[in-house]
Amino acid sequence: MDRDSSLIREALRQQLEADRLLGIKSVPILLPPRCGPDAGSRGGRLARSRTAAEQAEQLRIFNETEVKGCTKCALSDTRTQIVFGQGSPSARVVFVGEAPGYEEDRQGLAFIGRAGQLLTRMIDAMGLTREEVFICNVLKCRPPGNRDPSADEILACSPFLRRQLAIIEPEVLVALGAPAAKTLLNTAESIGKLRGRFHDYYLSGTTGEGPAIPLMPTYHPAYLLRNPAEKRKAWEDLQMVMRLLGLTLPGGTSG
Ligand code: URA
């Protein structure tokens, strides 16, 4: 490990230790201010105070020290392994699903089953690769039989997701399905009503407080496999994300 990494590691260790002493279990990363004169407007990138290597290190340490071995809820009794999520720690876009399924629980990777294959095609269609985005879930452990996550499980696990997002600081979030959208936006609104427009995801966890990241809710790939006619709407949602990122849309225009 080089000297910078050691310093970051030591600073993080001290921060974790101080927060533990204060009884804080979920530690917010110090967030840099928004940059530019239109700070706070949609699509602006949060000013980066950290390099990609530092973000990778923070994510790794967070996983090692706080997520690994978690026993915050009863899913720890039935899981094969925790599915932290994977991709680029400095991704411009993060996709958030519901919870690992059978295959994900077996292999320890998010979205690698049938729904994951469709997600890969959706990401490809956007002109991106799985390696350059980050893919994770609200729950890091599989609910037995793929049942819906309980409110208690979401409450126990969502601080992990919030912390991941604070470290990655993506330009845009895509919430795949109702549980992800409802958790991140703290709403009871249906996915049908939420999708099709950007919402603000507040890194502080409190609506209206501090910097926000635009979040696009869309249908979960598993739902799309069962309801292929809805793929068109999901594609419209993803094209809005592409526009926000300035990616080239089908037909050659860029957003
Ligand atoms: N469905 C999800 O929500 N997440 C996965 O990782 C796989 C299937």
mmCIF file of C-alpha atoms and ligand atoms in Angstrom:
data_model
loop_
_atom_site.group_PDB
_atom_site.id
_atom_site.type_symbol
_atom_site.label_atom_id
_atom_site.label_comp_id
_atom_site.label_asym_id
_atom_site.label_seq_id
_atom_site.Cartn_x
_atom_site.Cartn_y
_atom_site.Cartn_z
ATOM 1 C CA MET A 1 0.000 0.000 0.000
ATOM 2 C CA ASP A 2 1.370 3.470 -0.877
ATOM 3 C CA ARG A 3 1.668 6.336 1.619
ATOM 4 C CA ASP A 4 -1.532 8.133 0.470
ATOM 5 C CA SER A 5 -3.588 4.968 0.808
ATOM 6 C CA SER A 6 -2.181 4.378 4.296
ATOM 7 C CA LEU A 7 -3.097 7.920 5.319
ATOM 8 C CA ILE A 8 -6.633 7.563 3.956
ATOM 9 C CA ARG A 9 -6.971 4.216 5.649
ATOM 10 C CA GLU A 10 -5.789 5.626 8.971
ATOM 11 C CA ALA A 11 -8.074 8.705 8.687
ATOM 12 C CA LEU A 12 -11.042 6.434 7.957
ATOM 13 C CA ARG A 13 -10.134 4.142 10.819
ATOM 14 C CA GLN A 14 -10.005 7.104 13.189
ATOM 15 C CA GLN A 15 -13.313 8.441 11.882
ATOM 16 C CA LEU A 16 -14.963 5.045 12.354
ATOM 17 C CA GLU A 17 -13.535 4.724 15.844
ATOM 18 C CA ALA A 18 -14.692 8.242 16.845
ATOM 19 C CA ASP A 19 -18.170 7.560 15.488
ATOM 20 C CA ARG A 20 -18.339 4.216 17.268
ATOM 21 C CA LEU A 21 -17.546 5.976 20.536
ATOM 22 C CA LEU A 22 -20.415 8.383 19.824
ATOM 23 C CA GLY A 23 -22.699 5.433 19.180
ATOM 24 C CA ILE A 24 -23.066 6.259 15.467
ATOM 25 C CA LYS A 25 -23.325 3.072 13.444
ATOM 26 C CA SER A 26 -23.799 4.574 9.999
ATOM 27 C CA VAL A 27 -21.072 7.048 9.158
ATOM 28 C CA PRO A 28 -21.688 9.773 6.591
ATOM 29 C CA ILE A 29 -18.729 10.598 4.406
ATOM 30 C CA LEU A 30 -17.776 14.277 4.429
ATOM 31 C CA LEU A 31 -19.507 15.599 1.374
ATOM 32 C CA PRO A 32 -17.883 18.185 -0.838
ATOM 33 C CA PRO A 33 -19.953 21.234 -1.828
ATOM 34 C CA ARG A 34 -21.700 21.444 -5.175
ATOM 35 C CA CYS A 35 -19.587 23.089 -7.809
ATOM 36 C CA GLY A 36 -20.341 25.915 -10.190
ATOM 37 C CA PRO A 37 -22.799 28.788 -10.191
ATOM 38 C CA ASP A 38 -25.819 26.531 -10.734
ATOM 39 C CA ALA A 39 -25.044 24.469 -7.690
ATOM 40 C CA GLY A 40 -27.999 22.375 -6.732
ATOM 41 C CA SER A 41 -29.416 22.104 -10.239
ATOM 42 C CA ARG A 42 -30.041 18.708 -11.824
ATOM 43 C CA GLY A 43 -27.295 17.028 -13.729
ATOM 44 C CA GLY A 44 -24.481 18.963 -12.105
ATOM 45 C CA ARG A 45 -21.657 16.809 -10.859
ATOM 46 C CA LEU A 46 -20.820 16.975 -7.179
ATOM 47 C CA ALA A 47 -17.378 18.499 -6.803
ATOM 48 C CA ARG A 48 -14.979 15.626 -6.356
ATOM 49 C CA SER A 49 -12.666 15.945 -3.410
ATOM 50 C CA ARG A 50 -11.379 12.402 -3.868
ATOM 51 C CA THR A 51 -9.681 10.552 -6.678
ATOM 52 C CA ALA A 52 -11.156 7.383 -8.160
ATOM 53 C CA ALA A 53 -8.464 5.406 -6.315
ATOM 54 C CA GLU A 54 -9.512 6.968 -3.012
ATOM 55 C CA GLN A 55 -13.157 6.161 -3.674
ATOM 56 C CA ALA A 56 -12.224 2.553 -4.460
ATOM 57 C CA GLU A 57 -10.273 2.345 -1.218
ATOM 58 C CA GLN A 58 -13.096 3.879 0.833
ATOM 59 C CA LEU A 59 -15.610 1.461 -0.646
ATOM 60 C CA ARG A 60 -13.306 -1.477 0.012
ATOM 61 C CA ILE A 61 -12.650 -0.451 3.614
ATOM 62 C CA PHE A 62 -16.351 0.194 4.209
ATOM 63 C CA ASN A 63 -17.143 -3.302 2.951
ATOM 64 C CA GLU A 64 -14.367 -4.914 4.990
ATOM 65 C CA THR A 65 -15.041 -3.093 8.253
ATOM 66 C CA GLU A 66 -18.806 -2.622 8.325
ATOM 67 C CA VAL A 67 -20.660 -4.785 5.860
ATOM 68 C CA LYS A 68 -18.784 -8.095 5.949
ATOM 69 C CA GLY A 69 -20.170 -10.433 8.577
ATOM 70 C CA CYS A 70 -23.236 -8.244 9.203
ATOM 71 C CA THR A 71 -25.791 -9.780 11.576
ATOM 72 C CA LYS A 72 -28.152 -6.824 11.800
ATOM 73 C CA CYS A 73 -31.132 -8.904 10.726
ATOM 74 C CA ALA A 74 -32.222 -12.533 10.508
ATOM 75 C CA LEU A 75 -31.263 -12.780 6.819
ATOM 76 C CA SER A 76 -27.721 -13.357 8.065
ATOM 77 C CA ASP A 77 -28.906 -16.813 9.233
ATOM 78 C CA THR A 78 -30.160 -17.900 5.820
ATOM 79 C CA ARG A 79 -27.853 -16.165 3.314
ATOM 80 C CA THR A 80 -24.974 -17.954 1.620
ATOM 81 C CA GLN A 81 -23.064 -14.689 1.401
ATOM 82 C CA ILE A 82 -23.484 -10.933 1.437
ATOM 83 C CA VAL A 83 -23.885 -9.310 -1.986
ATOM 84 C CA PHE A 84 -22.194 -5.918 -1.594
ATOM 85 C CA GLY A 85 -22.597 -4.842 -5.234
ATOM 86 C CA GLN A 86 -20.018 -4.378 -7.951
ATOM 87 C CA GLY A 87 -18.780 -2.077 -10.680
ATOM 88 C CA SER A 88 -16.888 1.201 -10.723
ATOM 89 C CA PRO A 89 -16.452 2.946 -7.323
ATOM 90 C CA SER A 90 -16.488 6.251 -9.211
ATOM 91 C CA ALA A 91 -19.385 5.391 -11.527
ATOM 92 C CA ARG A 92 -21.414 8.173 -13.125
ATOM 93 C CA VAL A 93 -24.541 6.063 -12.724
ATOM 94 C CA VAL A 94 -25.602 3.599 -10.022
ATOM 95 C CA PHE A 95 -28.372 1.034 -10.552
ATOM 96 C CA VAL A 96 -30.154 -0.026 -7.364
ATOM 97 C CA GLY A 97 -32.290 -3.166 -7.247
ATOM 98 C CA GLU A 98 -34.257 -4.864 -4.506
ATOM 99 C CA ALA A 99 -32.323 -7.802 -3.085
ATOM 100 C CA PRO A 100 -30.109 -10.674 -4.236
ATOM 101 C CA GLY A 101 -31.871 -13.700 -5.704
ATOM 102 C CA TYR A 102 -30.774 -17.343 -5.766
ATOM 103 C CA GLU A 103 -27.897 -16.954 -8.216
ATOM 104 C CA GLU A 104 -26.648 -13.714 -6.637
ATOM 105 C CA ASP A 105 -26.645 -15.323 -3.179
ATOM 106 C CA ARG A 106 -24.670 -18.263 -4.564
ATOM 107 C CA GLN A 107 -22.065 -16.206 -6.411
ATOM 108 C CA GLY A 108 -21.927 -13.047 -4.270
ATOM 109 C CA LEU A 109 -22.581 -10.712 -7.218
ATOM 110 C CA ALA A 110 -25.576 -8.445 -7.884
ATOM 111 C CA PHE A 111 -27.834 -8.987 -10.901
ATOM 112 C CA ILE A 112 -26.281 -12.020 -12.518
ATOM 113 C CA GLY A 113 -29.410 -14.172 -12.928
ATOM 114 C CA ARG A 114 -32.085 -13.793 -15.627
ATOM 115 C CA ALA A 115 -33.087 -10.304 -14.486
ATOM 116 C CA GLY A 116 -29.396 -9.412 -14.410
ATOM 117 C CA GLN A 117 -28.964 -10.506 -18.012
ATOM 118 C CA LEU A 118 -31.743 -8.154 -19.042
ATOM 119 C CA LEU A 119 -30.164 -5.387 -16.954
ATOM 120 C CA THR A 120 -26.889 -5.988 -18.815
ATOM 121 C CA ARG A 121 -28.718 -5.503 -22.131
ATOM 122 C CA MET A 122 -30.336 -2.311 -20.820
ATOM 123 C CA ILE A 123 -26.935 -0.954 -19.757
ATOM 124 C CA ASP A 124 -25.455 -1.966 -23.140
ATOM 125 C CA ALA A 125 -28.289 -0.175 -24.931
ATOM 126 C CA MET A 126 -27.327 2.992 -23.060
ATOM 127 C CA GLY A 127 -23.825 2.701 -24.516
ATOM 128 C CA LEU A 128 -22.327 1.748 -21.155
ATOM 129 C CA THR A 129 -20.789 -1.395 -19.700
ATOM 130 C CA ARG A 130 -21.416 -3.116 -16.391
ATOM 131 C CA GLU A 131 -17.826 -2.323 -15.439
ATOM 132 C CA GLU A 132 -18.278 1.426 -15.750
ATOM 133 C CA VAL A 133 -21.516 1.633 -13.742
ATOM 134 C CA PHE A 134 -22.154 0.397 -10.189
ATOM 135 C CA ILE A 135 -24.863 -2.197 -9.496
ATOM 136 C CA CYS A 136 -26.207 -2.972 -6.041
ATOM 137 C CA ASN A 137 -29.367 -3.611 -4.054
ATOM 138 C CA VAL A 138 -31.307 -2.185 -1.121
ATOM 139 C CA LEU A 139 -30.815 -5.481 0.742
ATOM 140 C CA LYS A 140 -27.390 -7.083 0.728
ATOM 141 C CA CYS A 141 -28.717 -10.536 1.656
ATOM 142 C CA ARG A 142 -31.237 -12.773 -0.069
ATOM 143 C CA PRO A 143 -34.676 -13.058 1.539
ATOM 144 C CA PRO A 144 -35.525 -16.801 1.647
ATOM 145 C CA GLY A 145 -37.486 -17.917 -1.414
ATOM 146 C CA ASN A 146 -37.048 -14.411 -2.891
ATOM 147 C CA ARG A 147 -39.916 -13.080 -0.778
ATOM 148 C CA ASP A 148 -40.381 -9.305 -0.575
ATOM 149 C CA PRO A 149 -38.013 -7.522 1.837
ATOM 150 C CA SER A 150 -39.664 -6.663 5.170
ATOM 151 C CA ALA A 151 -39.744 -3.104 6.506
ATOM 152 C CA ASP A 152 -37.374 -4.132 9.308
ATOM 153 C CA GLU A 153 -34.873 -5.615 6.862
ATOM 154 C CA ILE A 154 -34.944 -2.448 4.754
ATOM 155 C CA LEU A 155 -34.457 -0.333 7.867
ATOM 156 C CA ALA A 156 -31.489 -2.424 8.973
ATOM 157 C CA CYS A 157 -29.814 -2.603 5.568
ATOM 158 C CA SER A 158 -30.513 0.697 3.799
ATOM 159 C CA PRO A 159 -27.796 2.630 5.719
ATOM 160 C CA PHE A 160 -25.294 0.430 3.849
ATOM 161 C CA LEU A 161 -26.763 1.556 0.538
ATOM 162 C CA ARG A 162 -26.782 5.202 1.603
ATOM 163 C CA ARG A 163 -23.143 4.956 2.576
ATOM 164 C CA GLN A 164 -22.224 3.320 -0.741
ATOM 165 C CA LEU A 165 -23.926 6.179 -2.591
ATOM 166 C CA ALA A 166 -22.144 8.789 -0.450
ATOM 167 C CA ILE A 167 -18.801 7.238 -1.353
ATOM 168 C CA ILE A 168 -19.536 6.807 -5.068
ATOM 169 C CA GLU A 169 -21.310 10.173 -5.508
ATOM 170 C CA PRO A 170 -22.815 9.241 -8.873
ATOM 171 C CA GLU A 171 -24.234 11.848 -11.231
ATOM 172 C CA VAL A 172 -27.473 9.928 -11.487
ATOM 173 C CA LEU A 173 -29.243 7.021 -9.818
ATOM 174 C CA VAL A 174 -31.572 4.495 -11.398
ATOM 175 C CA ALA A 175 -33.940 2.817 -8.947
ATOM 176 C CA LEU A 176 -35.037 -0.529 -10.362
ATOM 177 C CA GLY A 177 -38.538 -1.307 -9.106
ATOM 178 C CA ALA A 178 -40.731 -0.118 -6.269
ATOM 179 C CA PRO A 179 -38.704 -1.214 -3.213
ATOM 180 C CA ALA A 180 -35.602 0.647 -4.404
ATOM 181 C CA ALA A 181 -37.504 3.775 -5.465
ATOM 182 C CA LYS A 182 -39.619 3.872 -2.295
ATOM 183 C CA THR A 183 -36.625 3.330 -0.022
ATOM 184 C CA LEU A 184 -34.421 5.953 -1.663
ATOM 185 C CA LEU A 185 -37.178 8.539 -2.004
ATOM 186 C CA ASN A 186 -38.879 7.731 1.285
ATOM 187 C CA THR A 187 -42.275 7.566 -0.385
ATOM 188 C CA ALA A 188 -45.216 5.165 -0.613
ATOM 189 C CA GLU A 189 -45.992 6.207 -4.213
ATOM 190 C CA SER A 190 -46.268 3.386 -6.772
ATOM 191 C CA ILE A 191 -43.506 2.786 -9.311
ATOM 192 C CA GLY A 192 -46.028 3.494 -12.095
ATOM 193 C CA LYS A 193 -46.528 7.017 -10.701
ATOM 194 C CA LEU A 194 -42.870 7.624 -9.841
ATOM 195 C CA ARG A 195 -41.262 6.550 -13.104
ATOM 196 C CA GLY A 196 -40.807 8.790 -16.144
ATOM 197 C CA ARG A 197 -39.315 11.797 -14.337
ATOM 198 C CA PHE A 198 -36.358 12.647 -12.147
ATOM 199 C CA HIS A 199 -36.669 12.916 -8.391
ATOM 200 C CA ASP A 200 -34.147 14.236 -5.882
ATOM 201 C CA TYR A 201 -32.238 11.735 -3.779
ATOM 202 C CA TYR A 202 -30.742 13.551 -0.779
ATOM 203 C CA LEU A 203 -27.371 12.238 0.337
ATOM 204 C CA SER A 204 -28.110 13.525 3.858
ATOM 205 C CA GLY A 205 -31.167 11.238 4.042
ATOM 206 C CA THR A 206 -33.368 14.258 4.798
ATOM 207 C CA THR A 207 -35.499 15.779 2.054
ATOM 208 C CA GLY A 208 -34.377 19.285 1.215
ATOM 209 C CA GLU A 209 -31.162 19.047 3.212
ATOM 210 C CA GLY A 210 -27.785 19.255 1.458
ATOM 211 C CA PRO A 211 -26.832 18.069 -2.004
ATOM 212 C CA ALA A 212 -29.180 15.918 -4.051
ATOM 213 C CA ILE A 213 -28.612 13.458 -6.872
ATOM 214 C CA PRO A 214 -31.193 13.055 -9.648
ATOM 215 C CA LEU A 215 -32.887 9.672 -9.378
ATOM 216 C CA MET A 216 -34.863 7.991 -12.146
ATOM 217 C CA PRO A 217 -37.255 5.281 -10.953
ATOM 218 C CA THR A 218 -38.025 2.640 -13.554
ATOM 219 C CA TYR A 219 -39.402 -0.873 -13.785
ATOM 220 C CA HIS A 220 -37.382 -3.754 -12.342
ATOM 221 C CA PRO A 221 -35.907 -6.062 -15.032
ATOM 222 C CA ALA A 222 -37.699 -9.060 -13.424
ATOM 223 C CA TYR A 223 -41.003 -7.211 -13.900
ATOM 224 C CA LEU A 224 -40.027 -6.451 -17.505
ATOM 225 C CA LEU A 225 -39.352 -10.139 -18.134
ATOM 226 C CA ARG A 226 -42.926 -10.864 -17.020
ATOM 227 C CA ASN A 227 -44.381 -7.789 -18.779
ATOM 228 C CA PRO A 228 -42.334 -7.214 -21.947
ATOM 229 C CA ALA A 229 -44.814 -4.621 -23.235
ATOM 230 C CA GLU A 230 -43.550 -2.279 -20.498
ATOM 231 C CA LYS A 231 -39.981 -2.359 -21.841
ATOM 232 C CA ARG A 232 -40.745 0.635 -24.025
ATOM 233 C CA LYS A 233 -41.490 2.786 -20.958
ATOM 234 C CA ALA A 234 -38.328 1.586 -19.209
ATOM 235 C CA TRP A 235 -36.336 2.497 -22.297
ATOM 236 C CA GLU A 236 -37.888 5.991 -22.279
ATOM 237 C CA ASP A 237 -36.735 6.336 -18.653
ATOM 238 C CA LEU A 238 -33.214 5.218 -19.512
ATOM 239 C CA GLN A 239 -33.050 7.609 -22.446
ATOM 240 C CA MET A 240 -33.798 10.459 -20.025
ATOM 241 C CA VAL A 241 -30.845 9.251 -17.956
ATOM 242 C CA MET A 242 -28.702 9.153 -21.105
ATOM 243 C CA ARG A 243 -29.706 12.728 -21.921
ATOM 244 C CA LEU A 244 -28.735 13.837 -18.439
ATOM 245 C CA LEU A 245 -25.334 12.165 -18.814
ATOM 246 C CA GLY A 246 -24.817 13.594 -22.296
ATOM 247 C CA LEU A 247 -24.670 10.123 -23.843
ATOM 248 C CA THR A 248 -25.446 9.600 -27.515
ATOM 249 C CA LEU A 249 -29.086 8.642 -28.035
ATOM 250 C CA PRO A 250 -30.238 6.217 -30.732
ATOM 251 C CA GLY A 251 -30.256 8.211 -33.960
ATOM 252 C CA GLY A 252 -27.024 9.955 -33.080
ATOM 253 C CA THR A 253 -28.118 12.918 -30.945
ATOM 254 C CA SER A 254 -26.498 13.517 -27.604
ATOM 255 C CA GLY A 255 -28.271 14.944 -24.597
HETATM 256 N N1 URA B 1 -33.102 -8.801 -8.451
HETATM 257 C C1 URA B 1 -32.613 -7.771 -7.717
HETATM 258 O O1 URA B 1 -33.333 -6.864 -7.319
HETATM 259 N N2 URA B 1 -31.313 -7.765 -7.470
HETATM 260 C C2 URA B 1 -30.482 -8.710 -7.897
HETATM 261 O O2 URA B 1 -29.294 -8.604 -7.624
HETATM 262 C C3 URA B 1 -31.024 -9.759 -8.654
HETATM 263 C C4 URA B 1 -32.334 -9.797 -8.916
#
